mmCIF file of C-alpha atoms and ligand atoms in Angstrom:
data_model
loop_
_atom_site.group_PDB
_atom_site.id
_atom_site.type_symbol
_atom_site.label_atom_id
_atom_site.label_comp_id
_atom_site.label_asym_id
_atom_site.label_seq_id
_atom_site.Cartn_x
_atom_site.Cartn_y
_atom_site.Cartn_z
ATOM 1 C CA MET A 976 17.737 11.340 7.272
ATOM 2 C CA ILE A 977 15.495 14.120 6.446
ATOM 3 C CA CYS A 978 13.022 14.706 9.290
ATOM 4 C CA MET A 979 9.401 15.403 8.134
ATOM 5 C CA ALA A 980 8.362 16.712 11.466
ATOM 6 C CA ASP A 981 9.259 20.421 11.174
ATOM 7 C CA GLU A 982 8.435 21.016 7.864
ATOM 8 C CA TYR A 983 4.987 19.316 7.612
ATOM 9 C CA GLN A 984 3.689 19.719 11.151
ATOM 10 C CA GLY A 985 0.173 20.964 11.120
ATOM 11 C CA LYS A 986 -3.302 20.157 9.875
ATOM 12 C CA TYR A 987 -3.503 18.518 6.331
ATOM 13 C CA LYS A 988 -6.315 16.931 4.436
ATOM 14 C CA LEU A 989 -6.782 14.570 1.564
ATOM 15 C CA LEU A 990 -9.258 15.619 -1.043
ATOM 16 C CA LYS A 991 -9.671 12.093 -2.133
ATOM 17 C CA PRO A 992 -8.388 8.689 -0.911
ATOM 18 C CA VAL A 993 -4.863 7.994 -1.555
ATOM 19 C CA PHE A 994 -4.043 4.197 -2.333
ATOM 20 C CA LEU A 995 -0.352 2.953 -1.653
ATOM 21 C CA ILE A 996 0.370 0.249 -4.109
ATOM 22 C CA GLY A 997 3.531 -1.825 -4.488
ATOM 23 C CA PHE A 998 5.547 -5.161 -3.772
ATOM 24 C CA MET A 999 5.527 -6.888 -0.473
ATOM 25 C CA GLY A 1000 7.913 -5.135 1.624
ATOM 26 C CA ALA A 1001 7.741 -1.695 -0.213
ATOM 27 C CA GLY A 1002 6.745 -0.147 2.827
ATOM 28 C CA LYS A 1003 2.966 0.509 2.226
ATOM 29 C CA THR A 1004 1.950 -0.142 5.665
ATOM 30 C CA SER A 1005 4.797 1.615 7.395
ATOM 31 C CA VAL A 1006 4.652 4.762 4.920
ATOM 32 C CA ALA A 1007 0.870 4.956 5.646
ATOM 33 C CA GLN A 1008 1.201 4.950 9.468
ATOM 34 C CA TYR A 1009 4.165 7.344 9.573
ATOM 35 C CA LEU A 1010 2.410 9.928 7.119
ATOM 36 C CA ALA A 1011 -0.871 9.804 8.824
ATOM 37 C CA ASN A 1012 0.816 10.323 12.170
ATOM 38 C CA VAL A 1013 2.935 13.176 10.906
ATOM 39 C CA LEU A 1014 0.294 14.906 8.703
ATOM 40 C CA GLY A 1015 -2.612 14.323 11.045
ATOM 41 C CA LEU A 1016 -4.605 11.989 8.341
ATOM 42 C CA ALA A 1017 -6.754 9.176 8.619
ATOM 43 C CA SER A 1018 -5.430 6.011 7.398
ATOM 44 C CA ILE A 1019 -6.157 2.300 7.296
ATOM 45 C CA ASP A 1020 -4.250 -0.780 6.372
ATOM 46 C CA ALA A 1021 -6.584 -2.807 3.713
ATOM 47 C CA ASP A 1022 -4.960 -6.086 4.747
ATOM 48 C CA GLU A 1023 -5.546 -5.456 8.532
ATOM 49 C CA TYR A 1024 -9.081 -4.311 7.944
ATOM 50 C CA LEU A 1025 -9.683 -7.344 5.831
ATOM 51 C CA GLU A 1026 -8.361 -9.504 8.530
ATOM 52 C CA LEU A 1027 -10.474 -7.812 10.996
ATOM 53 C CA MET A 1028 -13.754 -8.255 8.946
ATOM 54 C CA GLU A 1029 -12.932 -11.779 7.907
ATOM 55 C CA ASP A 1030 -11.872 -12.829 11.614
ATOM 56 C CA ARG A 1031 -8.960 -14.713 10.088
ATOM 57 C CA VAL A 1032 -5.304 -13.926 9.090
ATOM 58 C CA ILE A 1033 -4.318 -13.872 5.543
ATOM 59 C CA ALA A 1034 -2.187 -16.967 5.862
ATOM 60 C CA ASP A 1035 -5.069 -18.844 6.943
ATOM 61 C CA ILE A 1036 -7.436 -17.488 4.451
ATOM 62 C CA PHE A 1037 -4.762 -18.500 1.644
ATOM 63 C CA ALA A 1038 -4.317 -21.894 3.212
ATOM 64 C CA GLU A 1039 -8.029 -22.751 3.738
ATOM 65 C CA ASP A 1040 -9.734 -20.842 0.654
ATOM 66 C CA GLY A 1041 -6.747 -19.999 -1.683
ATOM 67 C CA GLU A 1042 -5.834 -16.933 -3.532
ATOM 68 C CA ASP A 1043 -8.883 -16.534 -5.892
ATOM 69 C CA TYR A 1044 -11.270 -16.389 -2.732
ATOM 70 C CA PHE A 1045 -8.668 -14.038 -1.072
ATOM 71 C CA ARG A 1046 -8.796 -11.955 -4.112
ATOM 72 C CA ASP A 1047 -12.598 -11.791 -4.129
ATOM 73 C CA ILE A 1048 -12.816 -10.393 -0.632
ATOM 74 C CA GLU A 1049 -9.895 -8.091 -1.199
ATOM 75 C CA THR A 1050 -11.935 -6.452 -3.887
ATOM 76 C CA ARG A 1051 -15.091 -6.233 -1.910
ATOM 77 C CA HIS A 1052 -13.405 -4.590 1.040
ATOM 78 C CA LEU A 1053 -11.335 -2.278 -1.090
ATOM 79 C CA GLU A 1054 -14.412 -0.939 -2.724
ATOM 80 C CA GLU A 1055 -15.895 -0.567 0.577
ATOM 81 C CA LEU A 1056 -12.942 1.372 2.116
ATOM 82 C CA ALA A 1057 -12.832 3.586 -1.203
ATOM 83 C CA LYS A 1058 -16.360 4.600 -0.833
ATOM 84 C CA ARG A 1059 -16.132 5.652 2.735
ATOM 85 C CA LYS A 1060 -17.002 9.317 3.439
ATOM 86 C CA LEU A 1061 -13.956 9.833 5.743
ATOM 87 C CA VAL A 1062 -11.197 10.028 3.295
ATOM 88 C CA ARG A 1063 -8.029 8.249 3.984
ATOM 89 C CA LEU A 1064 -4.513 7.109 3.162
ATOM 90 C CA ILE A 1065 -5.047 3.437 2.280
ATOM 91 C CA ALA A 1066 -2.130 0.909 2.285
ATOM 92 C CA THR A 1067 -3.330 -1.831 0.080
ATOM 93 C CA GLY A 1068 -1.775 -5.461 -0.152
ATOM 94 C CA GLY A 1069 0.785 -5.959 -2.794
ATOM 95 C CA GLY A 1070 -1.344 -8.038 -5.191
ATOM 96 C CA VAL A 1071 -4.208 -5.595 -5.463
ATOM 97 C CA ILE A 1072 -2.959 -4.718 -9.015
ATOM 98 C CA LYS A 1073 -3.623 -8.445 -10.221
ATOM 99 C CA ARG A 1074 -7.466 -7.519 -10.667
ATOM 100 C CA PRO A 1075 -8.255 -5.002 -13.097
ATOM 101 C CA ALA A 1076 -11.386 -4.314 -11.022
ATOM 102 C CA ASN A 1077 -9.168 -2.961 -7.983
ATOM 103 C CA ILE A 1078 -7.503 -0.647 -10.460
ATOM 104 C CA GLU A 1079 -10.781 0.785 -11.593
ATOM 105 C CA ILE A 1080 -11.868 1.354 -8.213
ATOM 106 C CA MET A 1081 -8.677 2.944 -6.969
ATOM 107 C CA HIS A 1082 -8.828 5.218 -10.206
ATOM 108 C CA SER A 1083 -12.473 5.991 -9.996
ATOM 109 C CA TYR A 1084 -12.483 6.982 -6.182
ATOM 110 C CA GLY A 1085 -8.836 8.279 -5.572
ATOM 111 C CA TYR A 1086 -5.113 8.590 -6.420
ATOM 112 C CA THR A 1087 -2.492 5.888 -6.230
ATOM 113 C CA VAL A 1088 1.148 6.057 -5.340
ATOM 114 C CA TYR A 1089 3.480 3.198 -6.226
ATOM 115 C CA LEU A 1090 6.135 2.500 -3.782
ATOM 116 C CA GLY A 1091 9.154 0.707 -5.745
ATOM 117 C CA VAL A 1092 11.456 -1.712 -4.239
ATOM 118 C CA THR A 1093 13.851 -4.438 -5.494
ATOM 119 C CA ALA A 1094 12.890 -8.002 -4.392
ATOM 120 C CA ASP A 1095 16.285 -8.334 -2.957
ATOM 121 C CA GLU A 1096 15.750 -5.272 -0.573
ATOM 122 C CA ALA A 1097 12.184 -6.754 0.330
ATOM 123 C CA ALA A 1098 13.658 -9.841 1.395
ATOM 124 C CA GLU A 1099 16.043 -8.335 3.793
ATOM 125 C CA ARG A 1100 13.197 -6.031 5.237
ATOM 126 C CA ILE A 1101 10.940 -9.085 5.602
ATOM 127 C CA PRO A 1102 13.131 -12.018 6.807
ATOM 128 C CA ASN A 1103 9.787 -13.893 8.163
ATOM 129 C CA THR A 1104 7.508 -14.427 5.230
ATOM 130 C CA GLU A 1105 5.126 -16.541 7.097
ATOM 131 C CA SER A 1106 2.334 -13.910 7.096
ATOM 132 C CA ARG A 1107 2.937 -13.410 3.495
ATOM 133 C CA PRO A 1108 2.084 -16.568 1.499
ATOM 134 C CA LEU A 1109 2.939 -15.367 -1.842
ATOM 135 C CA PHE A 1110 6.491 -14.170 -1.033
ATOM 136 C CA LYS A 1111 7.905 -17.651 -0.659
ATOM 137 C CA ASN A 1112 11.641 -17.297 -1.184
ATOM 138 C CA ILE A 1113 14.055 -14.839 -3.146
ATOM 139 C CA ASP A 1114 13.664 -16.559 -6.457
ATOM 140 C CA VAL A 1115 9.823 -16.441 -6.489
ATOM 141 C CA ALA A 1116 10.017 -12.952 -5.158
ATOM 142 C CA ARG A 1117 12.369 -11.666 -8.199
ATOM 143 C CA LYS A 1118 10.146 -13.346 -10.595
ATOM 144 C CA THR A 1119 6.900 -11.910 -9.287
ATOM 145 C CA VAL A 1120 8.416 -8.358 -8.977
ATOM 146 C CA LEU A 1121 9.188 -8.680 -12.684
ATOM 147 C CA GLU A 1122 5.836 -9.991 -13.642
ATOM 148 C CA ARG A 1123 4.091 -7.194 -11.619
ATOM 149 C CA MET A 1124 6.129 -4.318 -12.530
ATOM 150 C CA PRO A 1125 4.177 -3.319 -15.605
ATOM 151 C CA LEU A 1126 0.857 -3.626 -13.606
ATOM 152 C CA TYR A 1127 2.249 -1.432 -10.911
ATOM 153 C CA GLU A 1128 3.500 1.044 -13.444
ATOM 154 C CA ALA A 1129 0.231 1.145 -15.428
ATOM 155 C CA ALA A 1130 -1.737 1.657 -12.264
ATOM 156 C CA ALA A 1131 0.245 4.382 -10.834
ATOM 157 C CA ASP A 1132 -0.471 8.031 -10.785
ATOM 158 C CA ALA A 1133 2.736 8.719 -9.001
ATOM 159 C CA TYR A 1134 5.970 6.686 -8.353
ATOM 160 C CA VAL A 1135 8.331 6.825 -5.360
ATOM 161 C CA GLU A 1136 11.292 4.608 -5.283
ATOM 162 C CA THR A 1137 11.972 3.188 -1.699
ATOM 163 C CA THR A 1138 15.273 1.022 -2.094
ATOM 164 C CA GLY A 1139 18.129 2.336 0.055
ATOM 165 C CA ARG A 1140 15.817 4.828 1.702
ATOM 166 C CA LYS A 1141 14.497 5.166 5.113
ATOM 167 C CA VAL A 1142 10.747 5.679 5.890
ATOM 168 C CA PRO A 1143 10.734 9.445 6.900
ATOM 169 C CA ASP A 1144 12.515 10.070 3.619
ATOM 170 C CA ILE A 1145 10.115 8.258 1.637
ATOM 171 C CA CYS A 1146 7.156 9.655 3.405
ATOM 172 C CA ARG A 1147 8.759 13.246 2.603
ATOM 173 C CA GLU A 1148 8.719 12.633 -1.122
ATOM 174 C CA VAL A 1149 5.240 11.077 -0.862
ATOM 175 C CA ALA A 1150 3.842 14.286 0.697
ATOM 176 C CA LEU A 1151 5.419 16.381 -1.736
ATOM 177 C CA ARG A 1152 4.112 14.418 -4.830
ATOM 178 C CA LEU A 1153 0.545 14.538 -3.026
ATOM 179 C CA ILE A 1154 0.968 18.299 -2.555
ATOM 180 C CA ASP A 1155 2.075 18.734 -6.181
ATOM 181 C CA SER A 1156 -0.873 16.825 -7.522
ATOM 182 C CA GLY A 1157 -3.495 18.766 -5.274
ATOM 183 C CA VAL A 1158 -4.541 15.669 -3.508
ATOM 184 C CA LEU A 1159 -3.023 16.862 -0.303
ATOM 185 C CA VAL A 1160 -3.945 20.371 1.012
ATOM 186 C CA LYS A 1161 -2.770 22.405 4.063
ATOM 187 C CA VAL A 1162 -6.084 23.572 6.171
ATOM 188 C CA SER A 1163 -4.213 25.716 8.681
HETATM 189 N N1 ADP B 883 12.126 1.938 3.900
HETATM 190 C C1 ADP B 883 12.506 0.927 4.752
HETATM 191 N N2 ADP B 883 13.652 0.602 5.048
HETATM 192 C C2 ADP B 883 13.773 -0.403 5.977
HETATM 193 N N3 ADP B 883 12.793 -1.044 6.356
HETATM 194 C C3 ADP B 883 11.495 -1.004 6.048
HETATM 195 C C4 ADP B 883 11.291 0.257 5.237
HETATM 196 N N4 ADP B 883 9.966 0.388 4.990
HETATM 197 C C5 ADP B 883 9.258 -0.905 5.582
HETATM 198 N N5 ADP B 883 10.439 -1.463 6.335
HETATM 199 C C6 ADP B 883 10.066 -2.612 7.174
HETATM 200 O O1 ADP B 883 9.937 -3.710 6.112
HETATM 201 C C7 ADP B 883 8.989 -4.462 6.687
HETATM 202 C C8 ADP B 883 7.830 -4.650 5.775
HETATM 203 O O2 ADP B 883 7.353 -3.246 5.706
HETATM 204 P P1 ADP B 883 5.561 -3.011 5.536
HETATM 205 O O3 ADP B 883 5.338 -1.585 5.819
HETATM 206 O O4 ADP B 883 4.746 -4.017 6.080
HETATM 207 O O5 ADP B 883 5.481 -3.299 3.856
HETATM 208 P P2 ADP B 883 4.212 -3.637 2.921
HETATM 209 O O6 ADP B 883 3.071 -3.330 3.691
HETATM 210 O O7 ADP B 883 4.745 -2.948 1.614
HETATM 211 O O8 ADP B 883 4.344 -5.120 2.752
HETATM 212 C C9 ADP B 883 8.548 -4.035 8.209
HETATM 213 O O9 ADP B 883 9.551 -4.770 9.029
HETATM 214 C C10 ADP B 883 9.095 -2.487 8.031
HETATM 215 O O10 ADP B 883 9.375 -2.060 9.414
HETATM 216 O O1 S3P B 884 1.528 -9.268 -2.923
HETATM 217 C C1 S3P B 884 0.547 -10.084 -2.485
HETATM 218 O O2 S3P B 884 -0.104 -10.825 -3.353
HETATM 219 C C2 S3P B 884 0.156 -9.969 -1.131
HETATM 220 C C3 S3P B 884 0.634 -8.901 -0.232
HETATM 221 C C4 S3P B 884 0.302 -8.959 1.048
HETATM 222 O O3 S3P B 884 0.602 -7.409 1.616
HETATM 223 P P1 S3P B 884 1.802 -6.784 1.867
HETATM 224 O O4 S3P B 884 2.099 -6.260 0.494
HETATM 225 O O5 S3P B 884 1.084 -5.441 2.763
HETATM 226 O O6 S3P B 884 2.552 -7.583 2.335
HETATM 227 C C5 S3P B 884 -1.223 -9.526 1.357
HETATM 228 O O7 S3P B 884 -2.092 -8.725 0.847
HETATM 229 C C6 S3P B 884 -1.285 -10.892 0.860
HETATM 230 O O8 S3P B 884 -0.223 -11.732 1.556
HETATM 231 C C7 S3P B 884 -0.977 -11.021 -0.684
HETATM 232 MG MG1 MG B 885 1.284 -4.105 4.328
#
């Protein structure tokens, strides 16, 4: 495994918000946390923020009010996070690309990194799908990945494959892509 710590220790800053996009289980939440810790960046998980603001877990929002309602509040909170003065690494929810307005928000304020994963590997990573109402089962997940693939691709400024790779290795590639694109810069 490639260890990021030695190469990347030090202070880095983001010049604009970075949005991690990709299917459920791609590792958006894990990669945002790991990268933020190693590089000393501010980060936030859009789903966790939404749950905090709404005082309900996502599974309950879907069960009580349905997906359209969830998507409306997802857009509202995404825009709010994108506009914040403190520039962050933002782990989005896997369905963020379903609304063109969300893609517009991410592109007008920041930079998107698409973390690719196969449905089969995502299912191995998240055997308990209770908190992810749209994962349902492997057949639905395979179909959803296929349907969403063109949306992720169209929305992506950069692409990093995660299948068969560990989080530190993925983070190293994400960091390199962000440095190459000029979005991530070293300050000391
Ligand atoms: N590269 C990886 N290899 C193995 N397990 C992973 C990897 N990335 C994430 N995981 C695990 O998969 C699960 C889902 O990861 P998470 O970061 O929540 O994905 P997402 O936010 O994209 O849905 C978690 O249990 C996490 O520890
Ligand atoms: O793909 C989706 O439609 C969703 C993904 C989830 O986030 P993760 O991708 O972090 O699991 C969460 O936003 C919600 O359950 C809907
Ligand atoms: Mg997540």
